[in-house]
Short mmCIF file of C-alpha atoms and ligand atoms in Angstrom, two decimals:
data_model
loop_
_atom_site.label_atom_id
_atom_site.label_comp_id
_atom_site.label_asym_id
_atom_site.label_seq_id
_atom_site.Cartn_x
_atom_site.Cartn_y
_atom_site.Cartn_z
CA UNK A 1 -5.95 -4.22 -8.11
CA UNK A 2 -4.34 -0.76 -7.74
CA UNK A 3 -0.51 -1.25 -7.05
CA UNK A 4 1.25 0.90 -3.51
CA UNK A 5 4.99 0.89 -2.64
CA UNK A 6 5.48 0.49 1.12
CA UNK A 7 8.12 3.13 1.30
CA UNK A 8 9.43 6.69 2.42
CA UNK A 9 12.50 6.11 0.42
CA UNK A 10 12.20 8.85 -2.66
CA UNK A 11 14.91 7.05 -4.95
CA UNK A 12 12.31 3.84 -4.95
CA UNK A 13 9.14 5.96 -5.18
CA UNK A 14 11.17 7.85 -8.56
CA UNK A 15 12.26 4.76 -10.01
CA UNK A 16 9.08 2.69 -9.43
CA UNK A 17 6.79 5.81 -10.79
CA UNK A 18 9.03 5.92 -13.95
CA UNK A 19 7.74 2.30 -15.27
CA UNK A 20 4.42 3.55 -15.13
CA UNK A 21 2.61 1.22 -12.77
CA UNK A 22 2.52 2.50 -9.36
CA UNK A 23 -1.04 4.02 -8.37
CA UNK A 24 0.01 5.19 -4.72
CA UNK A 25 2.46 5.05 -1.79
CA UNK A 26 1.86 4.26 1.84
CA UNK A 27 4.14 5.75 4.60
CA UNK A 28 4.25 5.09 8.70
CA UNK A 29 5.93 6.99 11.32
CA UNK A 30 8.72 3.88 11.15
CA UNK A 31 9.25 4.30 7.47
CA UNK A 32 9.72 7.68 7.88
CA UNK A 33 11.87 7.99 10.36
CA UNK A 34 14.33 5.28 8.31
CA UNK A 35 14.84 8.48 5.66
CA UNK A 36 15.40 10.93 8.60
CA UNK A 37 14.96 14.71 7.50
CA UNK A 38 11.98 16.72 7.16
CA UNK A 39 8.90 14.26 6.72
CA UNK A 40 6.61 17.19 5.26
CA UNK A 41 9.48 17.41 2.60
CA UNK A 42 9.48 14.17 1.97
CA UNK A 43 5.60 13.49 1.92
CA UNK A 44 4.99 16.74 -0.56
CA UNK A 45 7.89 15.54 -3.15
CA UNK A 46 5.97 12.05 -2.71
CA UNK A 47 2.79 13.08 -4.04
CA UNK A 48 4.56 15.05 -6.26
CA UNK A 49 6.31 11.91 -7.83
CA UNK A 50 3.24 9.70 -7.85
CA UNK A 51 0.33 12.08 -8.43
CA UNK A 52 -1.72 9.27 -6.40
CA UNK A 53 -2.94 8.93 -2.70
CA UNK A 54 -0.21 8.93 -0.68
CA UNK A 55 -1.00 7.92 2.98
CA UNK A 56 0.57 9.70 5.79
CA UNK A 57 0.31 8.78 9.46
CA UNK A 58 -0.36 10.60 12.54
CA UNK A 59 1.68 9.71 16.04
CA UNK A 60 -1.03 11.56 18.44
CA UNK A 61 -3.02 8.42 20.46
CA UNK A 62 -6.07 10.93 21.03
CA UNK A 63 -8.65 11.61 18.57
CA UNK A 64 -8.21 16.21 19.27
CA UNK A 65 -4.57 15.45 18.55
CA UNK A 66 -4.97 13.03 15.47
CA UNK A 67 -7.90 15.43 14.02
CA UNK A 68 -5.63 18.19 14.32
CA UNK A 69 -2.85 16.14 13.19
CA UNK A 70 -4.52 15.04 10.18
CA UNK A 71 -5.91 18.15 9.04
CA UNK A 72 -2.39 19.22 8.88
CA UNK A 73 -1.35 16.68 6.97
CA UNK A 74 -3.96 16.75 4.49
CA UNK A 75 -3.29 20.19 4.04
CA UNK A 76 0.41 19.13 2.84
CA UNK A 77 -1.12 18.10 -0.62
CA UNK A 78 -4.37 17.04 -1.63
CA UNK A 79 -3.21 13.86 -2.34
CA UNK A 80 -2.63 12.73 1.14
CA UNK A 81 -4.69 9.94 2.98
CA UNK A 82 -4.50 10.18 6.33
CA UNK A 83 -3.59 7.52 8.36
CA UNK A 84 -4.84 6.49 11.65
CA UNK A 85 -4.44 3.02 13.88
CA UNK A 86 -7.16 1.37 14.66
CA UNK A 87 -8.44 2.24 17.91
CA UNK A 88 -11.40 4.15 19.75
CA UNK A 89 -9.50 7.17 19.13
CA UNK A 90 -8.59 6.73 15.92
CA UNK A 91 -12.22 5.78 14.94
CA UNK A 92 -13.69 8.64 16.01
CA UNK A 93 -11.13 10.87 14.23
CA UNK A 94 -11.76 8.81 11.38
CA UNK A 95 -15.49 9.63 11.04
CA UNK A 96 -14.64 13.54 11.78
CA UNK A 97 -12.19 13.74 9.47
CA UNK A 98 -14.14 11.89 6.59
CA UNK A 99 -17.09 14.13 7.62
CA UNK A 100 -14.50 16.77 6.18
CA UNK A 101 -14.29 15.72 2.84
CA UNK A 102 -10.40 13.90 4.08
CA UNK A 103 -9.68 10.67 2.99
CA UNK A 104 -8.76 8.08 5.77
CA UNK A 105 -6.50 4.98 5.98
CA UNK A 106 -7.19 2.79 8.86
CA UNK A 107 -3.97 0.74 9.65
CA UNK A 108 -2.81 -1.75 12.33
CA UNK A 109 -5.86 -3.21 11.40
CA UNK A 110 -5.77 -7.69 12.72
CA UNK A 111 -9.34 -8.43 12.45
CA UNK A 112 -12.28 -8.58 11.05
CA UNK A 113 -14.88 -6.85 13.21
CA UNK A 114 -11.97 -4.06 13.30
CA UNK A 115 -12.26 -3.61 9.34
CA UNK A 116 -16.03 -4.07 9.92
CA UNK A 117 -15.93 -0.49 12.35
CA UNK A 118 -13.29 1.20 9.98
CA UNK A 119 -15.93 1.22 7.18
CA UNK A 120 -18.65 1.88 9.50
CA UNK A 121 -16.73 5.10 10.30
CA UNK A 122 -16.02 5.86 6.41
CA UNK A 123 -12.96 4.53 5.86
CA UNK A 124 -11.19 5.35 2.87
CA UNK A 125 -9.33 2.19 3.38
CA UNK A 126 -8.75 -0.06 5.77
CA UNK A 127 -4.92 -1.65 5.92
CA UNK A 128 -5.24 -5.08 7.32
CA UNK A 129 -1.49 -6.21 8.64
CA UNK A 130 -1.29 -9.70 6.44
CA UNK A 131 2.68 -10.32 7.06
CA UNK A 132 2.70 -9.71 10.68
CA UNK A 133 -0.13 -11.82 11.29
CA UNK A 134 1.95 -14.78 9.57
CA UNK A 135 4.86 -13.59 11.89
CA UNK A 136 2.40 -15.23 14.94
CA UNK A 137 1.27 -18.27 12.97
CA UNK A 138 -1.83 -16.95 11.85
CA UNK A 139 -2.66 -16.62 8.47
CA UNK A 140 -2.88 -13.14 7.03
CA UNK A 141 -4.22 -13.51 3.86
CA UNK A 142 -7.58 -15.34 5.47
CA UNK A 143 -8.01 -12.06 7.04
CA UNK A 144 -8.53 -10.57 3.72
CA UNK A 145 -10.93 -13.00 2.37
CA UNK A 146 -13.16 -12.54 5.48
CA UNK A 147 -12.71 -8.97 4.97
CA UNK A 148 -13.78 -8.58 1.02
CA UNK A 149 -16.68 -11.10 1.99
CA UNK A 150 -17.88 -8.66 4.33
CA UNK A 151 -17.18 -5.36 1.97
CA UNK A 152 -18.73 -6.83 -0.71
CA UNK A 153 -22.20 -7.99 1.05
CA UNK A 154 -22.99 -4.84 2.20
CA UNK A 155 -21.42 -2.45 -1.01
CA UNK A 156 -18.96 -0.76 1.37
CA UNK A 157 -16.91 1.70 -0.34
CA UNK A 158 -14.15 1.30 2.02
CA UNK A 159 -10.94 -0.08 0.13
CA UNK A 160 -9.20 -3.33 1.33
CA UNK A 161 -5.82 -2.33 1.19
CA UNK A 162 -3.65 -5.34 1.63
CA UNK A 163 -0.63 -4.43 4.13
CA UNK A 164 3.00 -5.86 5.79
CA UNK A 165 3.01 -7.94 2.57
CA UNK A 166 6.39 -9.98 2.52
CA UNK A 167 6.49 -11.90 -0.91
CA UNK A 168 4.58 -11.95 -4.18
CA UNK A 169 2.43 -14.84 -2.71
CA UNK A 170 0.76 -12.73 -0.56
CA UNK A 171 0.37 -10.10 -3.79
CA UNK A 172 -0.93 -12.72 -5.75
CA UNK A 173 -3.78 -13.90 -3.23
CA UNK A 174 -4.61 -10.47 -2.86
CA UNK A 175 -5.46 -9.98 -6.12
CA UNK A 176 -7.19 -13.32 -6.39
CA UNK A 177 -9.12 -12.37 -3.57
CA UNK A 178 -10.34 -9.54 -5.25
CA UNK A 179 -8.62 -6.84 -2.78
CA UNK A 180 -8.64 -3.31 -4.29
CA UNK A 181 -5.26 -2.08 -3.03
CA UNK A 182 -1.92 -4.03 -2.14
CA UNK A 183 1.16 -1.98 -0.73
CA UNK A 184 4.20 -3.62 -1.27
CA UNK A 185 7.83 -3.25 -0.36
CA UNK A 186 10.64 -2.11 -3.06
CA UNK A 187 12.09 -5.28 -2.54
CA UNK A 188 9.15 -7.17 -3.34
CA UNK A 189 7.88 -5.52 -6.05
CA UNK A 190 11.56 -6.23 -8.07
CA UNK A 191 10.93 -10.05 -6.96
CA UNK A 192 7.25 -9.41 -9.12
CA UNK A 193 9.37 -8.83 -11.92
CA UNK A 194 11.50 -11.65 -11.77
CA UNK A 195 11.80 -14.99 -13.41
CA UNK A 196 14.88 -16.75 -14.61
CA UNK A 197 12.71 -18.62 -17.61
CA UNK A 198 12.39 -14.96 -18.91
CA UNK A 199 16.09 -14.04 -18.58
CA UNK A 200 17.19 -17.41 -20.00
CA UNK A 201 14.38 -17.36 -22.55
CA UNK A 202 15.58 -13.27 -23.99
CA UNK A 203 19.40 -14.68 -23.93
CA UNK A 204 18.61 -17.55 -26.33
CA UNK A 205 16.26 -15.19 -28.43
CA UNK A 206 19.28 -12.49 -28.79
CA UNK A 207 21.90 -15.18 -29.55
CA UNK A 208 20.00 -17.02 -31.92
CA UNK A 209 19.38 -14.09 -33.66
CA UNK A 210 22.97 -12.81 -33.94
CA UNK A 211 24.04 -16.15 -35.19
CA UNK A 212 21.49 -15.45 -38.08
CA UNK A 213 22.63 -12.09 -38.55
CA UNK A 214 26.77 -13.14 -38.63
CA UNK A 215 25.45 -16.02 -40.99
CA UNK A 216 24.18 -13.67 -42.99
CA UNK A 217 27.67 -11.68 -43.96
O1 G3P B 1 2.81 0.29 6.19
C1 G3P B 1 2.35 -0.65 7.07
C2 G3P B 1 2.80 -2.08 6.83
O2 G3P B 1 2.84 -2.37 5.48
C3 G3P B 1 3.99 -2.50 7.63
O3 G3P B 1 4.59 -3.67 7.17
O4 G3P B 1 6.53 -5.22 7.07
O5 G3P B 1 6.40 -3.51 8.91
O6 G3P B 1 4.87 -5.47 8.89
P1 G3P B 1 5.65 -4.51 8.07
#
């Protein structure tokens, strides 16, 4: 399972791309807008930092503005993935744009039958919303399983790209679920790495083994 920070933040994108395991970032218009600035800035030093898809979403509702919109976008840096919400709109300027050789992202995606049209329209990926469906006392992560079912009967090449992911529960059912992308915030991605058994556990190592090197003199 390929590994995306949530993010528009460059200082997280840097540090995170440094260890060596991030494959990609996903951006939205809110995420964005958090770093202020110039977004086209931001998105080219992105995929400069990464050197993986980097998704990038229009704000036009109609498909002649998010065409246009994405074909500027893409034309930021060939690793952008454009992003469009799911809607009738955003369908069609899915399919025209993939009929371009540009790679889509289909977000605010809540259902099945939604993820079901994304591919049908040659999706890239689709970005089904697992965190905010929790937020209404559904449960997100049976979204995904319905939608890798689905993906996997008919050899879709869409990617399930597992989004609004809140803890490393929902990373870890994503990957047991066999989804091909999660996106994940900074902040969860440091709770990934943490376990007190392994900070306790390297402390005892270290001092037992200075007590056998001060024995030693
Ligand atoms: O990038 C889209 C998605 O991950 C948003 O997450 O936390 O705003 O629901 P969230």
């Amino acid at each position: 399972m390929k590994l995306f920070v949530d993010t528009g933040n460059l200082k997280e994108i840097e540090a995170l791309a440094a260890l060596g395991i991030l494959d990609g970032v996903t951006t939205n218009p809110s995420l964005l807008a958090k770093e202020g600035g110039d977004s086209r800035r931001i998105l080219r030093e992105i995929c400069r930092l990464v050197q993986g898809p980097v998704s990038a979403e229009v704000v036009a509702t109609d498909t002649a503005g998010m065409i246009r919109e994405g074909r500027d976008l893409a034309g930021i840096d060939p690793h952008i993935v454009v992003k469009v919400p799911f809607t009738k709109d955003g369908v069609k300027a899915c399919k025209a744009l993939a009929s371009e050789g540009t790679r889509v992202n289909v977000t605010l995606v809540f259902s099945a039958t939604q993820a079901w049209l994304a591919a049908k329209a040659r999706a890239s990926y689709v970005s089904p919303f697992v965190g905010r469906l929790d937020d209404i006392g559904a449960t997100g992560m049976n979204l995904i399983r319905e939608i890798v079912d689905i993906f996997d009967n008919f050899e879709f090449p869409t990617q399930v790209l597992v989004a609004s992911v809140r803890n490393p529960v929902h990373v870890v059912e994503a990957a047991r679920m066999g989804a091909d992308v999660v996106t994940v915030p900074a902040a969860v991605i440091e709770q990934c790495f943490k376990h007190p058994l392994t900070d306790i556990g390297l402390e005892r190592f270290l001092k037992d083994w200075e007590k056998a090197q001060a024995a030693k003199v």
